[in-house]
CSV table of C-alpha atoms and ligand atoms in Angstrom, one decimal:
chain,number,residue,atom,x,y,z
A,7,MET,CA,116.2,186.6,65.5
A,8,SER,CA,114.8,187.2,62.1
A,9,THR,CA,112.9,188.5,59.8
A,10,ASN,CA,110.3,187.4,57.5
A,11,ILE,CA,112.3,186.4,54.4
A,12,SER,CA,111.9,183.8,52.1
A,13,ARG,CA,113.4,182.1,49.2
A,14,GLY,CA,112.5,183.3,45.8
A,15,GLU,CA,114.0,182.2,42.5
A,16,LEU,CA,117.2,180.0,42.5
A,17,LYS,CA,119.9,182.4,41.2
A,18,TYR,CA,122.9,180.1,41.2
A,19,GLU,CA,123.7,176.5,42.2
A,20,GLY,CA,127.3,175.9,43.1
A,21,LYS,CA,129.1,172.8,44.2
A,22,ALA,CA,128.5,173.4,47.8
A,23,LYS,CA,125.8,176.1,48.0
A,24,ARG,CA,122.6,177.5,46.3
A,25,VAL,CA,121.8,181.1,46.1
A,26,TYR,CA,118.3,182.4,46.2
A,27,ALA,CA,116.8,185.8,45.4
A,28,THR,CA,114.4,187.2,48.0
A,29,SER,CA,111.5,189.7,48.1
A,30,THR,CA,114.2,192.4,48.7
A,31,PRO,CA,116.4,192.9,45.7
A,32,THR,CA,119.4,193.7,47.6
A,33,GLU,CA,119.3,190.4,49.6
A,34,TYR,CA,120.0,186.9,48.9
A,35,ILE,CA,119.6,183.6,50.9
A,36,VAL,CA,122.5,181.3,50.6
A,37,GLU,CA,121.7,177.4,51.5
A,38,TYR,CA,124.7,175.3,52.3
A,39,LYS,CA,124.6,171.8,51.2
A,40,ASP,CA,126.3,168.5,52.2
A,41,ASP,CA,127.7,167.9,48.8
A,42,ALA,CA,131.5,167.8,48.5
A,43,THR,CA,133.4,167.8,45.5
A,44,ALA,CA,137.3,167.6,44.9
A,45,PHE,CA,139.5,167.5,41.9
A,46,ASN,CA,137.3,169.8,39.8
A,47,GLY,CA,134.2,167.8,40.5
A,48,VAL,CA,135.7,164.4,39.6
A,49,LYS,CA,135.3,163.2,43.1
A,50,LYS,CA,131.8,163.5,44.7
A,51,ALA,CA,130.2,162.5,47.9
A,52,GLN,CA,127.9,163.7,50.7
A,53,ILE,CA,129.6,164.7,54.1
A,54,GLY,CA,126.9,164.4,56.7
A,55,GLY,CA,126.3,167.8,58.6
A,56,LYS,CA,128.6,169.7,56.3
A,57,GLY,CA,126.2,172.3,55.2
A,58,ALA,CA,125.1,173.1,58.8
A,59,ILE,CA,128.6,173.1,60.2
A,60,ASN,CA,130.1,175.3,57.4
A,61,ASN,CA,126.9,177.9,57.7
A,62,ALA,CA,127.6,178.0,61.5
A,63,ILE,CA,131.4,178.5,61.0
A,64,THR,CA,131.1,181.1,58.5
A,65,ALA,CA,128.1,182.8,60.5
A,66,HIS,CA,130.5,182.9,63.6
A,67,LEU,CA,133.5,184.3,61.8
A,68,PHE,CA,132.0,186.8,59.3
A,69,PRO,CA,130.6,189.3,62.0
A,70,GLN,CA,134.0,189.1,63.9
A,71,LEU,CA,135.8,190.1,60.6
A,72,GLU,CA,133.3,192.9,60.1
A,73,GLN,CA,134.3,194.1,63.6
A,74,ALA,CA,138.0,193.8,62.5
A,75,GLY,CA,137.3,196.2,59.6
A,76,VAL,CA,136.5,193.7,56.7
A,77,PRO,CA,133.2,194.4,55.2
A,78,THR,CA,131.4,191.3,54.3
A,79,HIS,CA,128.1,190.2,52.6
A,80,PHE,CA,126.8,188.3,55.8
A,81,ILE,CA,123.5,189.6,57.5
A,82,GLU,CA,122.3,186.7,59.7
A,83,ARG,CA,121.9,183.0,60.0
A,84,LEU,CA,118.4,182.0,59.3
A,85,SER,CA,118.4,178.3,59.9
A,86,ASP,CA,121.0,175.3,60.2
A,87,THR,CA,121.7,175.5,56.6
A,88,GLU,CA,120.6,179.0,55.5
A,89,GLN,CA,122.0,182.6,55.8
A,90,ARG,CA,120.8,185.8,54.8
A,91,VAL,CA,123.3,188.0,52.8
A,92,ARG,CA,123.7,191.2,50.9
A,93,ALA,CA,123.5,190.6,47.2
A,94,VAL,CA,126.7,190.9,45.6
A,95,THR,CA,128.0,190.5,42.2
A,96,ILE,CA,130.9,187.9,42.5
A,97,ILE,CA,134.1,189.0,41.2
A,98,PRO,CA,135.4,186.0,39.3
A,99,VAL,CA,139.0,185.7,40.9
A,100,GLU,CA,139.6,183.2,43.9
A,101,VAL,CA,142.0,184.6,46.3
A,102,ILE,CA,144.2,182.3,48.2
A,103,VAL,CA,146.3,183.2,51.0
A,104,ARG,CA,149.0,181.0,52.3
A,105,ASN,CA,151.1,180.7,55.5
A,106,VAL,CA,152.5,177.2,55.0
A,107,ALA,CA,153.3,175.4,51.7
A,108,ALA,CA,150.6,172.8,50.9
A,109,GLY,CA,148.4,171.5,48.1
A,110,SER,CA,149.0,173.0,44.6
A,111,PHE,CA,151.7,175.3,45.8
A,112,SER,CA,153.9,172.4,47.0
A,113,LYS,CA,153.1,170.5,44.0
A,114,ARG,CA,153.7,173.4,41.4
A,115,LEU,CA,157.1,174.6,43.1
A,116,GLY,CA,158.5,171.4,44.6
A,117,ILE,CA,158.2,172.8,48.3
A,118,GLU,CA,157.6,170.0,50.8
A,119,GLU,CA,154.1,170.3,52.4
A,120,GLY,CA,154.3,172.0,55.7
A,121,THR,CA,157.3,174.2,54.9
A,122,PRO,CA,156.4,177.5,56.8
A,123,LEU,CA,156.5,180.7,54.3
A,124,SER,CA,158.5,183.7,55.6
A,125,ARG,CA,155.6,185.9,54.7
A,126,PRO,CA,152.0,185.4,53.6
A,127,VAL,CA,151.5,184.6,50.0
A,128,VAL,CA,148.6,186.0,48.0
A,129,GLU,CA,147.7,184.0,45.0
A,130,TYR,CA,144.9,184.7,42.4
A,131,CYS,CA,142.8,182.0,40.3
A,132,TYR,CA,140.2,182.5,37.7
A,133,LYS,CA,136.9,181.1,39.0
A,134,SER,CA,136.1,178.8,36.2
A,135,ASP,CA,135.0,175.2,36.9
A,136,ALA,CA,135.4,174.5,33.2
A,137,LEU,CA,139.1,175.4,33.3
A,138,GLY,CA,139.9,174.1,36.8
A,139,ASP,CA,140.5,177.4,38.4
A,140,PRO,CA,143.8,178.2,36.7
A,141,LEU,CA,146.3,180.3,38.4
A,142,ILE,CA,146.4,184.1,37.2
A,143,ASN,CA,147.9,187.3,38.0
A,144,THR,CA,146.4,190.7,38.7
A,145,ASP,CA,147.3,192.0,35.2
A,146,THR,CA,145.3,189.1,33.6
A,147,ALA,CA,142.2,190.0,35.9
A,148,VAL,CA,142.5,193.7,34.8
A,149,ALA,CA,143.2,192.9,31.1
A,150,LEU,CA,140.1,190.6,30.7
A,151,GLY,CA,137.8,193.1,32.6
A,152,TRP,CA,137.2,191.0,35.7
A,153,ALA,CA,138.3,193.7,38.2
A,154,THR,CA,139.9,197.0,38.3
A,155,PRO,CA,143.3,197.8,39.7
A,156,GLU,CA,141.6,199.6,42.6
A,157,GLN,CA,139.4,196.6,43.3
A,158,LEU,CA,142.4,194.2,43.2
A,159,SER,CA,144.4,196.4,45.6
A,160,ARG,CA,141.4,196.6,47.9
A,161,ILE,CA,141.0,192.9,47.7
A,162,ARG,CA,144.6,192.2,48.5
A,163,GLU,CA,144.3,194.6,51.5
A,164,LEU,CA,141.2,192.9,52.8
A,165,ALA,CA,142.6,189.4,52.2
A,166,LEU,CA,145.7,190.2,54.4
A,167,ASN,CA,143.5,191.8,57.0
A,168,VAL,CA,141.4,188.4,57.1
A,169,GLN,CA,144.7,186.6,57.4
A,170,ALA,CA,145.8,188.9,60.3
A,171,PHE,CA,142.6,188.2,62.2
A,172,LEU,CA,142.3,184.4,61.4
A,173,VAL,CA,145.8,183.4,62.2
A,174,PRO,CA,145.9,184.2,66.0
A,175,TYR,CA,142.1,183.4,66.3
A,176,PHE,CA,142.8,179.8,65.1
A,177,LEU,CA,146.0,179.4,67.1
A,178,GLU,CA,144.2,180.4,70.3
A,179,ARG,CA,141.9,177.5,69.6
A,180,GLY,CA,144.6,174.9,68.9
A,181,VAL,CA,144.6,175.2,65.1
A,182,ARG,CA,147.2,176.2,62.5
A,183,LEU,CA,145.7,178.1,59.6
A,184,ILE,CA,148.0,176.7,56.6
A,185,ASP,CA,146.0,178.4,53.7
A,186,PHE,CA,142.6,179.6,52.7
A,187,LYS,CA,140.4,180.7,49.8
A,188,LEU,CA,138.4,183.8,49.7
A,189,GLU,CA,135.8,185.3,47.3
A,190,PHE,CA,134.8,188.9,47.0
A,191,GLY,CA,132.0,190.6,45.4
A,192,THR,CA,130.6,194.1,44.8
A,193,LEU,CA,127.6,195.8,46.2
A,194,GLN,CA,125.5,198.0,43.8
A,195,ASP,CA,127.3,200.9,44.9
A,196,GLY,CA,130.6,199.2,43.9
A,197,THR,CA,131.9,198.6,47.4
A,198,VAL,CA,134.2,195.6,47.6
A,199,VAL,CA,132.9,193.0,50.3
A,200,LEU,CA,134.1,189.6,51.4
A,201,ALA,CA,131.6,186.9,50.2
A,202,ASP,CA,131.3,183.1,50.0
A,203,GLU,CA,132.4,181.1,53.1
A,204,ILE,CA,135.2,180.3,55.4
A,205,SER,CA,135.1,176.8,56.4
A,206,PRO,CA,136.9,173.3,56.4
A,207,ASP,CA,135.9,173.1,52.7
A,208,THR,CA,138.0,176.4,51.9
A,209,CYS,CA,140.7,176.4,54.5
A,210,ARG,CA,143.5,174.1,55.5
A,211,PHE,CA,143.3,173.6,59.2
A,212,TRP,CA,146.1,171.5,61.0
A,213,ASP,CA,145.9,170.6,64.7
A,214,ALA,CA,148.5,172.8,66.4
A,215,GLU,CA,149.8,169.9,68.5
A,216,THR,CA,149.8,166.9,66.1
A,217,ASN,CA,149.5,168.6,62.7
A,218,GLU,CA,146.5,166.3,62.0
A,219,LYS,CA,144.5,167.4,59.1
A,220,MET,CA,141.0,168.9,60.1
A,221,ASP,CA,139.6,170.0,56.9
A,222,LYS,CA,138.5,168.9,53.4
A,223,ASP,CA,142.0,167.3,52.7
A,224,ARG,CA,140.5,164.4,54.9
A,225,PHE,CA,138.0,163.9,52.0
A,226,ARG,CA,140.4,164.8,49.1
A,227,ARG,CA,143.0,162.2,50.5
A,228,ASP,CA,140.7,159.5,51.7
A,229,LEU,CA,142.1,159.9,55.2
A,230,GLY,CA,138.7,159.0,57.0
A,231,GLY,CA,137.1,161.0,59.8
A,232,VAL,CA,135.7,163.6,57.7
A,233,GLU,CA,132.6,164.3,59.6
A,234,ASP,CA,134.4,164.2,62.9
A,235,ALA,CA,137.0,166.7,61.8
A,236,TYR,CA,134.3,169.1,60.5
A,237,ALA,CA,132.4,168.8,63.8
A,238,GLU,CA,135.6,169.1,65.8
A,239,MET,CA,136.4,172.4,63.9
A,240,LEU,CA,133.1,173.9,64.6
A,241,ARG,CA,133.5,173.2,68.2
A,242,ARG,CA,137.1,174.9,68.3
A,243,VAL,CA,135.8,177.7,66.2
A,244,THR,CA,133.0,178.6,68.7
A,245,ALA,CA,135.2,178.0,71.8
A,246,PRO,CA,136.6,180.7,73.8
A,247,ALA,CA,140.3,181.4,73.3
A,248,GLN,CA,142.7,179.1,75.2
A,249,GLY,CA,145.0,180.7,77.8
F,326,UDP,N1,140.5,176.1,47.7
F,326,UDP,C1,139.2,176.2,47.6
F,326,UDP,N2,138.5,176.0,46.3
F,326,UDP,C2,139.3,175.9,45.2
F,326,UDP,C3,140.7,175.7,45.3
F,326,UDP,C4,141.2,175.8,46.6
F,326,UDP,O1,138.6,176.5,48.5
F,326,UDP,O2,138.6,175.7,44.2
F,326,UDP,C5,141.2,176.2,49.0
F,326,UDP,C6,142.0,174.9,49.5
F,326,UDP,O3,140.9,174.2,50.3
F,326,UDP,C7,143.1,175.4,50.2
F,326,UDP,C8,143.5,176.5,49.6
F,326,UDP,O4,142.3,177.0,48.9
F,326,UDP,O5,142.8,175.7,51.6
F,326,UDP,C9,144.6,176.3,48.7
F,326,UDP,O6,144.5,175.3,47.8
F,326,UDP,P1,145.2,174.9,46.7
F,326,UDP,O7,145.6,175.9,45.6
F,326,UDP,O8,146.5,174.2,47.4
F,326,UDP,O9,144.5,173.8,45.9
F,326,UDP,P2,144.2,172.2,46.1
F,326,UDP,O10,145.6,171.5,46.5
F,326,UDP,O11,143.1,172.2,47.2
F,326,UDP,O12,143.7,171.8,44.8
Protein backbone atom coordinates (compact mmCIF):
# COMPACT_ATOMS: atom_id res chain seq x y z
CA MET A 1 0.00 0.00 0.00
CA SER A 2 2.59 2.58 0.88
CA THR A 3 5.05 4.67 0.27
CA ASN A 4 8.68 4.87 1.06
CA ILE A 5 8.52 6.74 4.26
CA SER A 6 10.78 6.18 7.21
CA ARG A 7 11.14 7.38 10.74
CA GLY A 8 13.24 10.44 11.37
CA GLU A 9 13.82 12.23 14.63
CA LEU A 10 11.62 11.32 17.62
CA LYS A 11 9.44 14.41 18.05
CA TYR A 12 7.41 13.38 21.05
CA GLU A 13 6.93 10.39 23.32
CA GLY A 14 3.68 10.09 25.19
CA LYS A 15 2.31 7.39 27.46
CA ALA A 16 0.96 5.20 24.66
CA LYS A 17 2.54 6.50 21.44
CA ARG A 18 5.69 7.89 19.89
CA VAL A 19 5.63 10.49 17.13
CA TYR A 20 8.48 10.65 14.60
CA ALA A 21 9.36 13.23 11.98
CA THR A 22 9.76 11.99 8.39
CA SER A 23 11.61 13.30 5.36
CA THR A 24 8.37 15.07 4.43
CA PRO A 25 7.93 18.03 6.79
CA THR A 26 4.13 17.87 6.60
CA GLU A 27 3.97 14.22 7.68
CA TYR A 28 4.72 12.28 10.83
CA ILE A 29 4.81 8.59 11.73
CA VAL A 30 2.93 7.59 14.88
CA GLU A 31 3.99 4.39 16.65
CA TYR A 32 1.52 2.79 19.05
CA LYS A 33 3.01 1.16 22.17
CA ASP A 34 1.77 -1.65 24.41
CA ASP A 35 2.42 0.56 27.47
CA ALA A 36 -0.62 1.38 29.56
CA THR A 37 -0.87 3.92 32.33
CA ALA A 38 -3.72 4.98 34.58
CA PHE A 39 -4.33 7.42 37.39
CA ASN A 40 -2.03 9.99 35.86
CA GLY A 41 0.83 7.55 35.35
CA VAL A 42 0.77 6.07 38.87
CA LYS A 43 -0.30 2.64 37.59
CA LYS A 44 1.79 1.23 34.75
CA ALA A 45 1.84 -2.04 32.81
CA GLN A 46 2.09 -3.52 29.37
CA ILE A 47 -1.03 -4.79 27.62
CA GLY A 48 0.06 -7.42 25.08
CA GLY A 49 -1.03 -6.52 21.56
CA LYS A 50 -2.53 -3.17 22.58
CA GLY A 51 -0.38 -1.07 20.24
CA ALA A 52 -1.35 -3.11 17.19
CA ILE A 53 -5.02 -3.22 18.21
CA ASN A 54 -5.32 0.52 18.87
CA ASN A 55 -3.49 1.26 15.61
CA ALA A 56 -5.87 -1.02 13.71
CA ILE A 57 -9.03 0.36 15.37
CA THR A 58 -8.00 3.96 14.74
CA ALA A 59 -6.97 3.15 11.16
CA HIS A 60 -10.39 1.56 10.60
CA LEU A 61 -12.42 4.43 12.08
CA PHE A 62 -10.61 7.59 10.94
CA PRO A 63 -11.21 7.14 7.17
CA GLN A 64 -14.89 6.56 7.89
CA LEU A 65 -15.01 9.72 9.98
CA GLU A 66 -13.37 11.61 7.06
CA GLN A 67 -16.16 10.29 4.84
CA ALA A 68 -18.69 11.51 7.39
CA GLY A 69 -17.22 15.04 7.12
CA VAL A 70 -14.70 15.07 9.97
CA PRO A 71 -11.22 16.00 8.71
CA THR A 72 -8.50 13.94 10.43
CA HIS A 73 -4.72 13.71 10.51
CA PHE A 74 -4.79 10.07 9.36
CA ILE A 75 -3.18 9.11 6.04
CA GLU A 76 -2.57 5.35 6.17
CA ARG A 77 -1.57 2.43 8.34
CA LEU A 78 2.06 1.53 7.63
CA SER A 79 2.56 -1.59 9.77
CA ASP A 80 1.06 -3.39 12.79
CA THR A 81 1.97 -0.57 15.11
CA GLU A 82 2.65 2.43 12.84
CA GLN A 83 0.56 4.90 10.93
CA ARG A 84 1.36 7.80 8.66
CA VAL A 85 -0.36 11.04 9.63
CA ARG A 86 -0.42 14.68 8.63
CA ALA A 87 1.79 16.79 10.89
CA VAL A 88 -0.34 18.86 13.24
CA THR A 89 0.22 21.11 16.20
CA ILE A 90 -1.85 19.56 18.96
CA ILE A 91 -4.25 21.95 20.68
CA PRO A 92 -3.64 21.24 24.39
CA VAL A 93 -7.32 20.70 25.15
CA GLU A 94 -8.70 17.19 25.65
CA VAL A 95 -12.31 16.99 24.52
CA ILE A 96 -14.53 14.48 26.29
CA VAL A 97 -17.96 13.57 24.96
CA ARG A 98 -20.33 11.71 27.27
CA ASN A 99 -23.57 9.82 26.61
CA VAL A 100 -23.81 7.99 29.90
CA ALA A 101 -22.44 9.02 33.31
CA ALA A 102 -19.20 7.23 34.21
CA GLY A 103 -15.72 7.74 35.61
CA SER A 104 -14.75 11.22 36.74
CA PHE A 105 -18.18 12.66 35.78
CA SER A 106 -19.98 10.25 38.11
CA LYS A 107 -17.50 10.94 40.89
CA ARG A 108 -17.52 14.73 40.54
CA LEU A 109 -21.30 15.06 40.38
CA GLY A 110 -22.44 12.09 42.47
CA ILE A 111 -24.32 10.56 39.54
CA GLU A 112 -24.44 6.77 39.50
CA GLU A 113 -22.30 5.20 36.79
CA GLY A 114 -24.52 4.02 33.97
CA THR A 115 -27.08 6.83 34.23
CA PRO A 116 -27.96 7.89 30.66
CA LEU A 117 -27.60 11.61 29.89
CA SER A 118 -30.54 13.30 28.14
CA ARG A 119 -28.15 14.92 25.65
CA PRO A 120 -24.45 14.56 24.90
CA VAL A 121 -22.17 16.45 27.27
CA VAL A 122 -18.95 17.95 25.90
CA GLU A 123 -16.24 18.65 28.48
CA TYR A 124 -12.80 20.17 28.10
CA CYS A 125 -9.61 19.39 30.03
CA TYR A 126 -6.18 21.00 29.87
CA LYS A 127 -3.76 18.44 28.42
CA SER A 128 -1.13 18.47 31.14
CA ASP A 129 0.24 15.33 32.76
CA ALA A 130 1.88 17.43 35.46
CA LEU A 131 -1.52 18.80 36.51
CA GLY A 132 -3.53 15.62 35.87
CA ASP A 133 -5.54 17.03 32.92
CA PRO A 134 -7.73 19.43 34.96
CA LEU A 135 -11.26 20.28 33.83
CA ILE A 136 -11.46 23.72 32.18
CA ASN A 137 -14.04 25.65 30.19
CA THR A 138 -13.69 27.31 26.80
CA ASP A 139 -13.05 30.76 28.35
CA THR A 140 -9.98 29.31 30.07
CA ALA A 141 -8.65 27.93 26.79
CA VAL A 142 -9.14 31.28 25.02
CA ALA A 143 -7.79 33.41 27.89
CA LEU A 144 -4.63 31.32 28.11
CA GLY A 145 -4.10 31.34 24.34
CA TRP A 146 -4.57 27.60 23.75
CA ALA A 147 -7.28 28.03 21.11
CA THR A 148 -9.39 30.74 19.52
CA PRO A 149 -13.17 30.96 20.02
CA GLU A 150 -13.57 29.97 16.35
CA GLN A 151 -11.36 26.90 16.79
CA LEU A 152 -13.29 25.91 19.91
CA SER A 153 -16.66 26.16 18.22
CA ARG A 154 -15.31 24.09 15.30
CA ILE A 155 -13.92 21.54 17.78
CA ARG A 156 -17.30 21.23 19.49
CA GLU A 157 -19.06 20.82 16.14
CA LEU A 158 -16.58 18.13 15.02
CA ALA A 159 -16.72 16.34 18.39
CA LEU A 160 -20.52 16.11 18.12
CA ASN A 161 -20.19 14.88 14.53
CA VAL A 162 -17.83 12.16 15.74
CA GLN A 163 -20.38 11.28 18.40
CA ALA A 164 -23.23 11.15 15.87
CA PHE A 165 -21.22 8.79 13.68
CA LEU A 166 -19.80 6.55 16.38
CA VAL A 167 -22.86 5.90 18.57
CA PRO A 168 -24.86 4.02 15.91
CA TYR A 169 -21.68 2.52 14.43
CA PHE A 170 -20.85 0.80 17.72
CA LEU A 171 -24.45 -0.07 18.59
CA GLU A 172 -24.75 -1.92 15.27
CA ARG A 173 -21.78 -3.98 16.49
CA GLY A 174 -23.15 -4.76 19.94
CA VAL A 175 -21.33 -2.01 21.84
CA ARG A 176 -22.61 0.97 23.85
CA LEU A 177 -20.34 4.01 23.54
CA ILE A 178 -20.45 5.49 27.05
CA ASP A 179 -17.91 8.31 26.64
CA PHE A 180 -14.73 9.11 24.75
CA LYS A 181 -11.83 11.54 24.57
CA LEU A 182 -10.67 13.35 21.42
CA GLU A 183 -7.71 15.54 20.60
CA PHE A 184 -7.54 18.04 17.79
CA GLY A 185 -4.65 19.71 16.02
CA THR A 186 -4.06 22.40 13.44
CA LEU A 187 -2.44 21.98 10.04
CA GLN A 188 -0.01 24.64 8.84
CA ASP A 189 -2.86 26.56 7.17
CA GLY A 190 -4.78 26.60 10.46
CA THR A 191 -7.37 23.95 9.56
CA VAL A 192 -8.59 22.08 12.65
CA VAL A 193 -8.41 18.30 12.24
CA LEU A 194 -9.11 15.33 14.48
CA ALA A 195 -5.82 13.82 15.71
CA ASP A 196 -4.66 11.22 18.26
CA GLU A 197 -6.63 7.96 18.39
CA ILE A 198 -10.01 6.39 19.02
CA SER A 199 -9.52 3.11 20.86
CA PRO A 200 -10.32 1.20 24.06
CA ASP A 201 -7.66 3.41 25.72
CA THR A 202 -9.69 6.54 25.01
CA CYS A 203 -13.31 5.37 25.00
CA ARG A 204 -15.61 3.56 27.39
CA PHE A 205 -17.22 0.61 25.60
CA TRP A 206 -19.88 -1.53 27.28
CA ASP A 207 -21.33 -4.68 25.76
CA ALA A 208 -24.85 -3.79 24.58
CA GLU A 209 -26.38 -6.95 26.07
CA THR A 210 -24.51 -7.41 29.33
CA ASN A 211 -22.97 -3.96 30.00
CA GLU A 212 -19.65 -5.73 30.48
CA LYS A 213 -16.76 -3.29 30.22
CA MET A 214 -14.62 -3.74 27.09
CA ASP A 215 -12.09 -0.94 27.49
CA LYS A 216 -9.25 0.41 29.60
CA ASP A 217 -11.43 0.36 32.74
CA ARG A 218 -10.62 -3.38 32.85
CA PHE A 219 -7.00 -2.32 33.47
CA ARG A 220 -7.76 0.73 35.65
CA ARG A 221 -10.08 -1.27 37.92
CA ASP A 222 -8.20 -4.62 37.86
CA LEU A 223 -11.14 -6.45 36.30
CA GLY A 224 -8.93 -8.95 34.40
CA GLY A 225 -9.37 -10.02 30.79
CA VAL A 226 -7.79 -6.82 29.50
CA GLU A 227 -6.11 -8.30 26.39
CA ASP A 228 -9.23 -10.29 25.49
CA ALA A 229 -11.43 -7.19 25.73
CA TYR A 230 -9.15 -5.19 23.42
CA ALA A 231 -9.02 -8.05 20.91
CA GLU A 232 -12.81 -8.43 21.01
CA MET A 233 -13.24 -4.69 20.41
CA LEU A 234 -11.02 -4.91 17.31
CA ARG A 235 -13.12 -7.81 16.07
CA ARG A 236 -16.37 -5.91 16.59
CA VAL A 237 -15.12 -2.60 15.14
CA THR A 238 -14.02 -4.31 11.94
CA ALA A 239 -17.12 -6.53 11.68
CA PRO A 240 -20.03 -5.61 9.42
CA ALA A 241 -23.06 -4.00 11.06
CA GLN A 242 -25.48 -6.52 12.60
CA GLY A 243 -29.03 -6.63 11.25
N1 LIG B 1 -9.85 9.66 28.85
C1 LIG B 1 -8.68 9.56 28.11
N2 LIG B 1 -7.55 10.18 28.59
C2 LIG B 1 -7.53 10.90 29.72
C3 LIG B 1 -8.72 11.00 30.47
C4 LIG B 1 -9.85 10.37 30.00
O1 LIG B 1 -8.67 8.94 27.06
O2 LIG B 1 -6.46 11.45 30.07
C5 LIG B 1 -11.08 9.01 28.36
C6 LIG B 1 -11.52 7.85 29.23
O3 LIG B 1 -11.01 6.63 28.73
C7 LIG B 1 -13.02 7.90 29.12
C8 LIG B 1 -13.33 9.38 28.89
O4 LIG B 1 -12.12 9.96 28.42
O5 LIG B 1 -13.46 7.18 27.97
C9 LIG B 1 -13.80 10.08 30.13
O6 LIG B 1 -12.88 9.87 31.16
P1 LIG B 1 -13.12 10.44 32.62
O7 LIG B 1 -13.10 11.93 32.59
O8 LIG B 1 -14.33 9.80 33.21
O9 LIG B 1 -11.80 10.07 33.40
P2 LIG B 1 -11.33 8.77 34.14
O10 LIG B 1 -12.48 8.28 34.95
O11 LIG B 1 -10.90 7.87 33.04
O12 LIG B 1 -10.19 9.31 34.95
